[in-house]
Coordinates of C-alpha atoms in Angstrom, one line a residue:
Chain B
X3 CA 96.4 30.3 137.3
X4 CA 94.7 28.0 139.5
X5 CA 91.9 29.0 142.1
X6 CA 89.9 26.6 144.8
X7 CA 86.2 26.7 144.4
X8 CA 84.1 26.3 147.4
X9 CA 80.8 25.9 145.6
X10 CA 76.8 25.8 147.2
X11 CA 75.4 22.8 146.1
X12 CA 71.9 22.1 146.2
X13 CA 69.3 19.9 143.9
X14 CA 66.5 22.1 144.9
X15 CA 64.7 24.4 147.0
X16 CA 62.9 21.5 149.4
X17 CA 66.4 19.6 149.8
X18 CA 69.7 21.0 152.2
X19 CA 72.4 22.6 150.6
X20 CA 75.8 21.9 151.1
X21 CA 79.4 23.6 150.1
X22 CA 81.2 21.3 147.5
X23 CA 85.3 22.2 146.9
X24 CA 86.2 22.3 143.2
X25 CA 89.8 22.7 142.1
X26 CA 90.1 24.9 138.6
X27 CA 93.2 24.7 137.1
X28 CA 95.1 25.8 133.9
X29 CA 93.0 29.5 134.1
X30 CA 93.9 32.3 132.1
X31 CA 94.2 35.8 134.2
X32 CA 91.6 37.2 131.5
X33 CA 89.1 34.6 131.3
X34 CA 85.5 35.9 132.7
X35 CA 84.5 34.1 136.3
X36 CA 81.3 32.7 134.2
X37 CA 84.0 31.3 131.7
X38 CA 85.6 30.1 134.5
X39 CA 83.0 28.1 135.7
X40 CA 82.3 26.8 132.1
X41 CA 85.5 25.2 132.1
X42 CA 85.2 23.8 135.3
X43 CA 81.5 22.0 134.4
X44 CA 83.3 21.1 131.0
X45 CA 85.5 19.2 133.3
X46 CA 83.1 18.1 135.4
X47 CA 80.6 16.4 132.4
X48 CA 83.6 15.0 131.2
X49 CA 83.7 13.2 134.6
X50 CA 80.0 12.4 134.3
X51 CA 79.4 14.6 137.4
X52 CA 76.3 17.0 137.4
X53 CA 77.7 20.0 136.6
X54 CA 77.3 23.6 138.7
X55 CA 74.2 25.4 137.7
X56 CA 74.2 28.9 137.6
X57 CA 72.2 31.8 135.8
X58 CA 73.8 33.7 133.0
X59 CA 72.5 35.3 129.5
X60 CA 73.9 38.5 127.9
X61 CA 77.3 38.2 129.9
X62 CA 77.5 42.2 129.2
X63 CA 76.1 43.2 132.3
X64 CA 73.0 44.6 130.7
X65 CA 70.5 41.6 131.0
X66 CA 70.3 41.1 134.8
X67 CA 70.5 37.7 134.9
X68 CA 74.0 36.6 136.7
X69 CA 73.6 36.2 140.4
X70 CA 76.5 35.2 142.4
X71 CA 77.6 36.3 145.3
X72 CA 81.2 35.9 145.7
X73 CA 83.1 35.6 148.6
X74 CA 80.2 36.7 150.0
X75 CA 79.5 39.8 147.9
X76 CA 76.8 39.6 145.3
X77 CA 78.5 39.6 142.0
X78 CA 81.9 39.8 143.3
X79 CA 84.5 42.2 143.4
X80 CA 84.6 45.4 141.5
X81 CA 82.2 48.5 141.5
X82 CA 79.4 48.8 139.5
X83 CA 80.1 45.5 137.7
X84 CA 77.6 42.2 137.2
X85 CA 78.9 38.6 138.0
X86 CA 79.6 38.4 134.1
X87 CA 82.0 41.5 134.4
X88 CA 84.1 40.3 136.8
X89 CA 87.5 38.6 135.6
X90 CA 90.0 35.8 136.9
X91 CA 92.8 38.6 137.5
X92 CA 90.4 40.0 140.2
X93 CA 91.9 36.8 142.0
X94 CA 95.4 35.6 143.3
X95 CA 96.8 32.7 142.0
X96 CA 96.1 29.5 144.5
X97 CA 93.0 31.1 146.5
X98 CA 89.6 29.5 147.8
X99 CA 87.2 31.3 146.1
X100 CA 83.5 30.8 148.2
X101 CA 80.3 30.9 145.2
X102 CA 77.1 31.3 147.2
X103 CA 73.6 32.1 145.7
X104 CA 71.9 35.0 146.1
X105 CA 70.3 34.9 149.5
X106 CA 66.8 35.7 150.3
X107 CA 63.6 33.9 151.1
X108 CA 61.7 35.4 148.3
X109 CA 64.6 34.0 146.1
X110 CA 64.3 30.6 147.0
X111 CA 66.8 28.2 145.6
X112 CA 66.0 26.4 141.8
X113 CA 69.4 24.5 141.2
X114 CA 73.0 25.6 143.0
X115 CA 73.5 29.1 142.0
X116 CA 70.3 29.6 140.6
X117 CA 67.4 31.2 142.4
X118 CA 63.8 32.0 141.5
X119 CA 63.3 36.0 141.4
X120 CA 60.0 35.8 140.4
X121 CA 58.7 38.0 143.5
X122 CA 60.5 41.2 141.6
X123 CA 57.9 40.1 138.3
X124 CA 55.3 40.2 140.6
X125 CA 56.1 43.7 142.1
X126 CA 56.6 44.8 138.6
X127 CA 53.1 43.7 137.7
X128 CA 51.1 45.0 141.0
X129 CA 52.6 48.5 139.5
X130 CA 55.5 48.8 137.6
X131 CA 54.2 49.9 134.1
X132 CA 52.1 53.1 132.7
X133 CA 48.6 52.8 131.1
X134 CA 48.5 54.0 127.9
X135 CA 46.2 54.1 124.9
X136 CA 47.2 51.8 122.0
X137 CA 47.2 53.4 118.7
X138 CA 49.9 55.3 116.9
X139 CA 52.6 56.3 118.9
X140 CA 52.8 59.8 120.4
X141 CA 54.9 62.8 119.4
X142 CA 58.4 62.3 120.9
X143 CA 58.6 65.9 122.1
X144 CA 55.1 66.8 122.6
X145 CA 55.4 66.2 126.6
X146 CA 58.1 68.6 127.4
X147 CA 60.1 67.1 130.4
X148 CA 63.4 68.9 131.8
X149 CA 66.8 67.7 131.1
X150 CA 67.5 67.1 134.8
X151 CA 64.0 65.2 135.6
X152 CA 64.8 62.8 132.1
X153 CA 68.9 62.4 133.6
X154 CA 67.4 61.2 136.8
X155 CA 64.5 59.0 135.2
X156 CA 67.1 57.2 133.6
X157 CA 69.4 56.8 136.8
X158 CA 66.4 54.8 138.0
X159 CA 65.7 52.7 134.4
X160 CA 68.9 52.0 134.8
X161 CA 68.3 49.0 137.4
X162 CA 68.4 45.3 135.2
X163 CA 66.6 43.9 137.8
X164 CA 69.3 41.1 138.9
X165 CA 68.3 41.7 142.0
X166 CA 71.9 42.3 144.1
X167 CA 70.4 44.7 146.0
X168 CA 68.4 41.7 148.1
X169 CA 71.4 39.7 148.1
X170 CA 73.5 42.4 149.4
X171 CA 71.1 43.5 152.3
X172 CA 72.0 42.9 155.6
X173 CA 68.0 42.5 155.4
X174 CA 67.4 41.3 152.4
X175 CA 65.1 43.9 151.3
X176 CA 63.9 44.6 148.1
X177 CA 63.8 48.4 148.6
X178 CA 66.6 50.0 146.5
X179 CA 65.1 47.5 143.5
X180 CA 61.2 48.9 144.1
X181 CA 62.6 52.3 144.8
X182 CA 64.2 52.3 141.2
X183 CA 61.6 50.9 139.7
X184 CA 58.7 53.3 141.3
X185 CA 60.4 56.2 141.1
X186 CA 61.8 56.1 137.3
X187 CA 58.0 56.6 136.5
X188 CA 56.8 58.6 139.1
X189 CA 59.1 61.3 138.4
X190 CA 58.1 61.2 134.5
X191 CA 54.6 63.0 133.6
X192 CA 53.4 59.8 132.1
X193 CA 53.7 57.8 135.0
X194 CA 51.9 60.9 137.7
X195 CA 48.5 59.4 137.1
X196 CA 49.6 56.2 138.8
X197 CA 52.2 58.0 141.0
X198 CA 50.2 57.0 144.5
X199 CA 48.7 53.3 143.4
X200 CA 51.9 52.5 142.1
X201 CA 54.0 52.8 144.7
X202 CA 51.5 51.4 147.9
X203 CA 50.7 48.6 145.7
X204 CA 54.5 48.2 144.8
X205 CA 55.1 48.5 148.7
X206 CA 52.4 46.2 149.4
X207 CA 53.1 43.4 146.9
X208 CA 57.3 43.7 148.5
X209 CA 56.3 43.4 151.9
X210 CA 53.8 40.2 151.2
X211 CA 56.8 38.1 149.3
X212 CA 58.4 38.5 152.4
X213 CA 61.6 40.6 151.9
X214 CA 63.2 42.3 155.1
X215 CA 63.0 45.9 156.1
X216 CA 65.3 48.8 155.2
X217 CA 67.7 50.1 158.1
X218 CA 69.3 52.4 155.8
X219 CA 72.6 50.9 155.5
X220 CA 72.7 51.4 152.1
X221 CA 74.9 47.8 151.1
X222 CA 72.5 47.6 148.2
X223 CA 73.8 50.7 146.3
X224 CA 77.0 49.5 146.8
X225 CA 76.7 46.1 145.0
X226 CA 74.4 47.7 142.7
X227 CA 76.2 46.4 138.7
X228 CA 74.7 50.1 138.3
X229 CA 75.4 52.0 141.1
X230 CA 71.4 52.8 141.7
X231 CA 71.3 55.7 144.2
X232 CA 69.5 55.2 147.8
X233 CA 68.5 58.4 147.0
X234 CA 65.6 56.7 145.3
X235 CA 64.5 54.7 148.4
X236 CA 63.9 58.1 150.3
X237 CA 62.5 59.5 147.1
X238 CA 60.0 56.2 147.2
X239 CA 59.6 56.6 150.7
X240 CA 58.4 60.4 150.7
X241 CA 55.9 59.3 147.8
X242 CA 54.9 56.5 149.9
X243 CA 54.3 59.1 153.2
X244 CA 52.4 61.2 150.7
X245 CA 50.3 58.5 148.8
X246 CA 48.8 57.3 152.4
X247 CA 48.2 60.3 154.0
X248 CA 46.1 61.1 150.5
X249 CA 44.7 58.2 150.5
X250 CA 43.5 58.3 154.2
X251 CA 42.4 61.6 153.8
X252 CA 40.8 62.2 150.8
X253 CA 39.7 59.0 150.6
X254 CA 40.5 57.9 147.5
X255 CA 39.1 54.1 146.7
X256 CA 42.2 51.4 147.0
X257 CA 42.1 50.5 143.3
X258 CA 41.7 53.8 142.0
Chain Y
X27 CA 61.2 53.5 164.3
X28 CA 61.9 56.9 162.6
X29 CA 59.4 59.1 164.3
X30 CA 59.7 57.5 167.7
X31 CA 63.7 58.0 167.4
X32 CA 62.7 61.8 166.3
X33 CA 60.9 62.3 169.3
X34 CA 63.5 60.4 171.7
X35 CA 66.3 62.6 170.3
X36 CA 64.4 65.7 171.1
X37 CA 64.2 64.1 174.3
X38 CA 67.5 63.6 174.7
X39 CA 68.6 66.9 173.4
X40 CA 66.3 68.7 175.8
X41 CA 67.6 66.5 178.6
X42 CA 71.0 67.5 177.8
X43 CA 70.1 71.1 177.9
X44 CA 68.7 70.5 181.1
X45 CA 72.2 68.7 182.6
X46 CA 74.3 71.2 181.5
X47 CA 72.4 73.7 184.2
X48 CA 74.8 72.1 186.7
X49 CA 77.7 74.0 185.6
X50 CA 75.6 77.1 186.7
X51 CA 75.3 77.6 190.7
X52 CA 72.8 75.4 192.1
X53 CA 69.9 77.7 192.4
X54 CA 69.3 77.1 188.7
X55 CA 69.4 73.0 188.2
X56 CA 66.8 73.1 191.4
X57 CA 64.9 76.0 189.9
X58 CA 64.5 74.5 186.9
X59 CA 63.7 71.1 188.2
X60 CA 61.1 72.4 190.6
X61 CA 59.4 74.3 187.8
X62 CA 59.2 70.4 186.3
X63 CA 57.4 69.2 189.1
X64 CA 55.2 71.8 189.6
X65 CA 53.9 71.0 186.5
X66 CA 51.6 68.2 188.1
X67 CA 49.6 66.2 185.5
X68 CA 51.3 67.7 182.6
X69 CA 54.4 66.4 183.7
X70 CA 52.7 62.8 184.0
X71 CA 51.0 63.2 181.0
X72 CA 54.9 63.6 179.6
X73 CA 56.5 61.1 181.1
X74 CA 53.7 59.0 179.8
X75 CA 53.8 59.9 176.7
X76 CA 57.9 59.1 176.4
X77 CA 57.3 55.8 178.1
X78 CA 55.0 54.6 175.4
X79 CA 57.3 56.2 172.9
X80 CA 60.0 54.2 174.2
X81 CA 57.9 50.9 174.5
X82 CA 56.6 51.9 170.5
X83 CA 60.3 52.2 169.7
X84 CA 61.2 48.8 171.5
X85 CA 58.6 47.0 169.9
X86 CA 58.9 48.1 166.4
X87 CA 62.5 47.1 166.5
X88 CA 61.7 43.6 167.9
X89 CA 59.1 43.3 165.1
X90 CA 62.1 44.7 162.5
X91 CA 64.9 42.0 164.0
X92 CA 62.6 39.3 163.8
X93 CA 61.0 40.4 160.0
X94 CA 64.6 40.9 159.1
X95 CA 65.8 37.7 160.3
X96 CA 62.8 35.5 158.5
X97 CA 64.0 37.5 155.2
X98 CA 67.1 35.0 155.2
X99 CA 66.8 32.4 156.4
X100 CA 70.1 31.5 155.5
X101 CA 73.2 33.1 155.9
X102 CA 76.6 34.0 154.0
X103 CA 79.5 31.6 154.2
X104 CA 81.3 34.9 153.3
X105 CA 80.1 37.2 155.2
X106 CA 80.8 40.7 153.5
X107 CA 80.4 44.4 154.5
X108 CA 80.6 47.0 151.6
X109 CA 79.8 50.0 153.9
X110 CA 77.5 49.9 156.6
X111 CA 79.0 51.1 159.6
X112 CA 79.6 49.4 162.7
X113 CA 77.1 51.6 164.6
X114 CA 74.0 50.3 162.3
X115 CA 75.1 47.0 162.4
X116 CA 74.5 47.3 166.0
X117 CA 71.7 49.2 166.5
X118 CA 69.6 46.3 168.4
X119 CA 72.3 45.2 171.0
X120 CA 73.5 48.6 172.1
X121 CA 69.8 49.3 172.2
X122 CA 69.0 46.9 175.1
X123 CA 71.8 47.9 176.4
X124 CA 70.8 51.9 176.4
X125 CA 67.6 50.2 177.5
X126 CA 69.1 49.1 180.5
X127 CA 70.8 51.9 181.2
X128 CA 67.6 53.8 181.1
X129 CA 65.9 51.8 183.5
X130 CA 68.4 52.2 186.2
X131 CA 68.8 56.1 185.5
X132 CA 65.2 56.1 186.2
X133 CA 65.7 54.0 189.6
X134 CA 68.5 56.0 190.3
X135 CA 67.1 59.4 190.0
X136 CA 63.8 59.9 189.3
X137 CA 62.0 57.1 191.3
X138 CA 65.4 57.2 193.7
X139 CA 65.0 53.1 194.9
X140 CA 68.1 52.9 195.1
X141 CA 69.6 55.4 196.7
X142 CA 67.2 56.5 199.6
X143 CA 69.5 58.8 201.1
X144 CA 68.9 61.4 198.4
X145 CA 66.0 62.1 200.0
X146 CA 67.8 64.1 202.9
X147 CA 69.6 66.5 200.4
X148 CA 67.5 69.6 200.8
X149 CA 68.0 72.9 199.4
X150 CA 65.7 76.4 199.9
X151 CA 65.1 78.1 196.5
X152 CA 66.5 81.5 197.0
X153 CA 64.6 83.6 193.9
X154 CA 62.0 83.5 191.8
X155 CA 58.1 82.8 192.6
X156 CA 59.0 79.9 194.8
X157 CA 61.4 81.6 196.7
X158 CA 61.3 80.2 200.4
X159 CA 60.0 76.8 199.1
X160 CA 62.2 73.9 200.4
X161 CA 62.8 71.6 197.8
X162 CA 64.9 68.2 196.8
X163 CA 68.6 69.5 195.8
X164 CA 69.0 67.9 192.4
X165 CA 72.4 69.5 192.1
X166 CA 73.8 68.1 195.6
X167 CA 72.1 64.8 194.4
X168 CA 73.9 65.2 190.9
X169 CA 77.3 65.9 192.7
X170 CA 76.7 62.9 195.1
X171 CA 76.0 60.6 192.6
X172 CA 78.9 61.6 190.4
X173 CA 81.5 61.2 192.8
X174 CA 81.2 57.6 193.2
X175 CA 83.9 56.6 190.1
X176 CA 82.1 53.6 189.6
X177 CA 78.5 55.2 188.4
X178 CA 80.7 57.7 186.7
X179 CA 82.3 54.8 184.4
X180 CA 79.4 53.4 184.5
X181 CA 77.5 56.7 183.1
X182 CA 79.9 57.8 180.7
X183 CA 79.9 54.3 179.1
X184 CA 76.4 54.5 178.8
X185 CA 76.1 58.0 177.3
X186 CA 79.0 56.7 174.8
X187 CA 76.9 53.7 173.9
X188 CA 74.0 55.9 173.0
X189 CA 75.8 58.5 171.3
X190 CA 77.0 55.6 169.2
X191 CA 73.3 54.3 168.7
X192 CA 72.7 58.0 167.4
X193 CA 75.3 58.2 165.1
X194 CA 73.5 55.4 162.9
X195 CA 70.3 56.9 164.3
X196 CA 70.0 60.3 164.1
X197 CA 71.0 60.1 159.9
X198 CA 68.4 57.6 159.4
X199 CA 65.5 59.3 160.4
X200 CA 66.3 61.7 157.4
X201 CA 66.0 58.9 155.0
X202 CA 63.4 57.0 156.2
X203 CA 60.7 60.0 156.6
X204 CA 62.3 60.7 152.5
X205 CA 64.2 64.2 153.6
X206 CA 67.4 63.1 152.2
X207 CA 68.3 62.9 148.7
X208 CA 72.3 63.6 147.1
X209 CA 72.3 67.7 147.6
X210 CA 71.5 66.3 151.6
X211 CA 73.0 63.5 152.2
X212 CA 77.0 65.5 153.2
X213 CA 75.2 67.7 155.6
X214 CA 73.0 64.8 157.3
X215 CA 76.7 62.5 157.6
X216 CA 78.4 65.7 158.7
X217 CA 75.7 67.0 161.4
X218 CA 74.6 63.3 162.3
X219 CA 78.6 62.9 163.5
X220 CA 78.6 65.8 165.0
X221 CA 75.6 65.4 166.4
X222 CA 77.1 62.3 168.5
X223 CA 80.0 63.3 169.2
X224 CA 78.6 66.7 170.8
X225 CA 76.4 65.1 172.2
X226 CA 78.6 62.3 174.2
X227 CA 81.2 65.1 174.9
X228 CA 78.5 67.5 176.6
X229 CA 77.5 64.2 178.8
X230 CA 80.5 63.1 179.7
X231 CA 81.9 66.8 180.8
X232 CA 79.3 66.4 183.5
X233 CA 80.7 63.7 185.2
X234 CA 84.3 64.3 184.9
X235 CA 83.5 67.7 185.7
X236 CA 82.5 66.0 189.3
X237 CA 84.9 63.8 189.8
X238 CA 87.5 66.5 188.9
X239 CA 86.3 68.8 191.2
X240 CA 85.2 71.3 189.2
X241 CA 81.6 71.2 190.0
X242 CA 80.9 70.8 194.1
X243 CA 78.4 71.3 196.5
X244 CA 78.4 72.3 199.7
X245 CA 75.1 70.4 200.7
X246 CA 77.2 67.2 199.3
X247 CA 80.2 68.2 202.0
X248 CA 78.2 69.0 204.7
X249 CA 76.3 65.7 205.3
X250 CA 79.2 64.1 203.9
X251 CA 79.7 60.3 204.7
X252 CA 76.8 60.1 207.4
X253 CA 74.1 60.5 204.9
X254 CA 74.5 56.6 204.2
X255 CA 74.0 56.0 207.3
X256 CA 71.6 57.8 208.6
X257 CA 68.0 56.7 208.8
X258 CA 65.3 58.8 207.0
X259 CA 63.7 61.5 208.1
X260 CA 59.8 60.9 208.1
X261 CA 58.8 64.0 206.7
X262 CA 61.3 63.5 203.4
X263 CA 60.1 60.5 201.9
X264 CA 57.6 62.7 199.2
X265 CA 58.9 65.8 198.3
X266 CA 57.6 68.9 200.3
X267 CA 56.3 70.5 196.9
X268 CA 54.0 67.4 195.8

């Protein structure tokens, strides 16, 4: 099969981008849209042209790091599927296929297809982790934890960070991502201690990369690879109503 | 944006409520809206209070838009929808638009600029404490306003428009104060859509109930066309109960 490729080109983030049309011919139906676009810069270096840059790693869908938005939906068509996942049959023989970057400000654009995400590291960092003691490892049943509470834990770990859920936004907010990423420890006794810091500071550190605000639209669930749940985001924001009003009133330090 | 939408829709519903006494005899519209103004201050210190709701409301979605807008800075070629609905998509231009509409209800009725005349549709409260009392007839004015098919249109529009900013609105409140999680989130779609569509239907029986002729009034009849022209009285520029 042969597609049209209507590609973003852009050298990097300072410099205007611009869309460049790229014929791909000779496909097979089965071939992965990352292999795809391997044969197309295999073509291109062959040319001496500067081939398409784009992010890619485990091309299983577990790793996060694919980010294309495709015909304007991050990582393309197909539910619950990474850019890696999707395949050439997903597409009709002869069509003009548009590859965008993920679009945010916080992401801003590295090479092409390839954006910086490094504002999700930092909101990992401002809260994103458990303290615990270093020494030999704990007893793996010694914190009893209900089945359901565990299941829904790992709903929320289940997020690989690729961040779609910006891309998808009509906002580009980051809430669904911090939302997953508070709440699988907040719900888990471990991760109590640090229930309130975590998710202001979480809060705090999304708002000050600059990503938009939730109107509850709920396109980021939707492109989610792994179907993340807004159910989180109003989990994260009840937390959040509860960790200010806590710390207003029982004024609690900031850093506590 | 979710607890000033909370306390408009409470608003709203208790405006409704109040509407909906014209389909009783007119005795109880201008019962009930005496009792409002006999409230003095308190009902100052109400309309105040929904004012700077509705500024807070006004502003905070200004300050989303433009947030929103700085978040991307650049757009989609291909611009794609997975399943946000049309009504939260345009939450910020049917809300200037309610906005407006707002604005001239209040000109209309409650400050009554633009329709002076109003002023001469008297009615005597028949029961009650205030029995004897000689008041503005809110159901005559109602009726009047109603009949014109213009204002009408122009009303039921309006209420359809809002209704529509609710149906996005009204769910959203859920999630964003964290009431809504998977065992919820049927019954919040379900009652937010029923919500709106009650709540335009309710509205727009009132005026089609007028133009239809179901609902008259006989204070409406009896000044008839002359009330336009006429020249106001002095003594019915305030109302006699202020």
């Amino acid at each position: 099969m042969n597609v049209t490729l209507k590609v973003w080109r852009q050298k990097n983030a300072d410099e205007a981008g611009y869309f460049e049309t790229l014929e791909a011919r000779n496909l097979n139906p089965d071939m992965s849209f990352l292999e795809m676009l391997d044969v197309v810069n295999n073509e291109l270096e062959a040319d001496n042209k500067m081939p398409v840059a784009f992010d890619h790693d485990c091309r299983e869908g577990i790793c996060g790091t694919c980010s294309l938005t495709i015909n304007g939906q991050p990582h393309g068509p197909g539910e619950g599927v990474a850019s890696c996942q999707v395949y050439m049959r997903s597409f009709k023989d002869g069509d003009t296929i548009t590859i965008e970057p993920f679009r945010a400000k916080p992401f801003p654009v590295i090479r092409d297809l390839v954006v910086d995400r490094t504002a999700f590291d930092k909101i990992i960092q401002s809260g994103g982790f458990v303290t615990v003691r270093t020494g030999s490892a704990p007893d793996a049943n010694a914190i009893p934890i209900p089945k359901e509470t565990a299941d829904l834990a790992m709903d929320a770990a289940a997020c690989i960070g690729c961040g779609a859920c910006v891309a998808a936004c009509k906002n580009a907010s980051a809430m669904l991502f911090v939302a997953a990423k508070a709440s699988q420890l907040n719900m888990l006794p471990q991760g109590k201690a640090e229930k309130d810091t975590r998710v202001l500071k979480m809060v705090a550190t999304m708002d000050e990369a600059g990503f938009g605000n939730c109107t509850n639209q709920y396109e980021c669930s939707a492109a989610c690879p792994k179907l993340i749940s807004e159910d989180f985001i109003g989990q994260m924001n009840r937390d959040y109503l509860f960790a200010s009003l806590r710390q207003k009133f029982l004024r609690r330090k900031k850093n506590a | 944006m979710a607890l000033t939408g909370l306390i408009l829709v409470l608003f709203v519903i208790g405006h409704l409520i109040g509407n909906l006494q014209i389909f009783a005899e007119p005795e109880v519209i201008n019962q009930y809206a005496h009792f409002l103004h006999s409230l003095g201050p308190l009902l100052w210190l109400v309309r105040a209070f929904l004012l700077i709701t509705v500024i807070l409301h006004v502003w905070m979605a200004v300050l989303l838009v433009i947030e929103n807008r700085k978040a991307r800075p650049q757009g989609y070629e291909g611009e794609h929808t997975h399943r946000a609905s049309y009504a939260s998509r345009t939450m910020q231009y049917i809300g200037i638009i309610v906005l407006a509409f707002i604005l001239f209800h209040l000109a209309h009725f409650t400050l009554r600029v633009t329709h002076p005349e109003y002023e001469q549709l008297r009615y005597v409260l028949q029961e009650g404490a205030y029995q004897g009392t000689e008041v503005l007839d809110v159901h005559a004015m109602m009726v009047m306003g109603f009949q014109k098919p213009l204002v009408s249109l122009f009303y039921i529009f309006a209420v359809g428009l809002l209704a529509f900013h609710l149906r996005h609105g009204f769910g959203s409140i859920f999630q964003t104060l964290g009431l809504r999680n998977k065992y919820w989130a049927g019954t919040i779609e379900k009652t937010t859509i029923t919500f709106a569509v009650a709540y335009f239907l309710l509205n727009a029986a009132i005026p089609l109930s007028v133009m239809s002729g179901v609902v008259d009034n006989e204070n409406v009849n009896s000044i008839g066309e002359s009330a336009e022209v006429l020249t106001l009285p002095e003594d019915a520029s305030s109302e006699s109960t202020e």
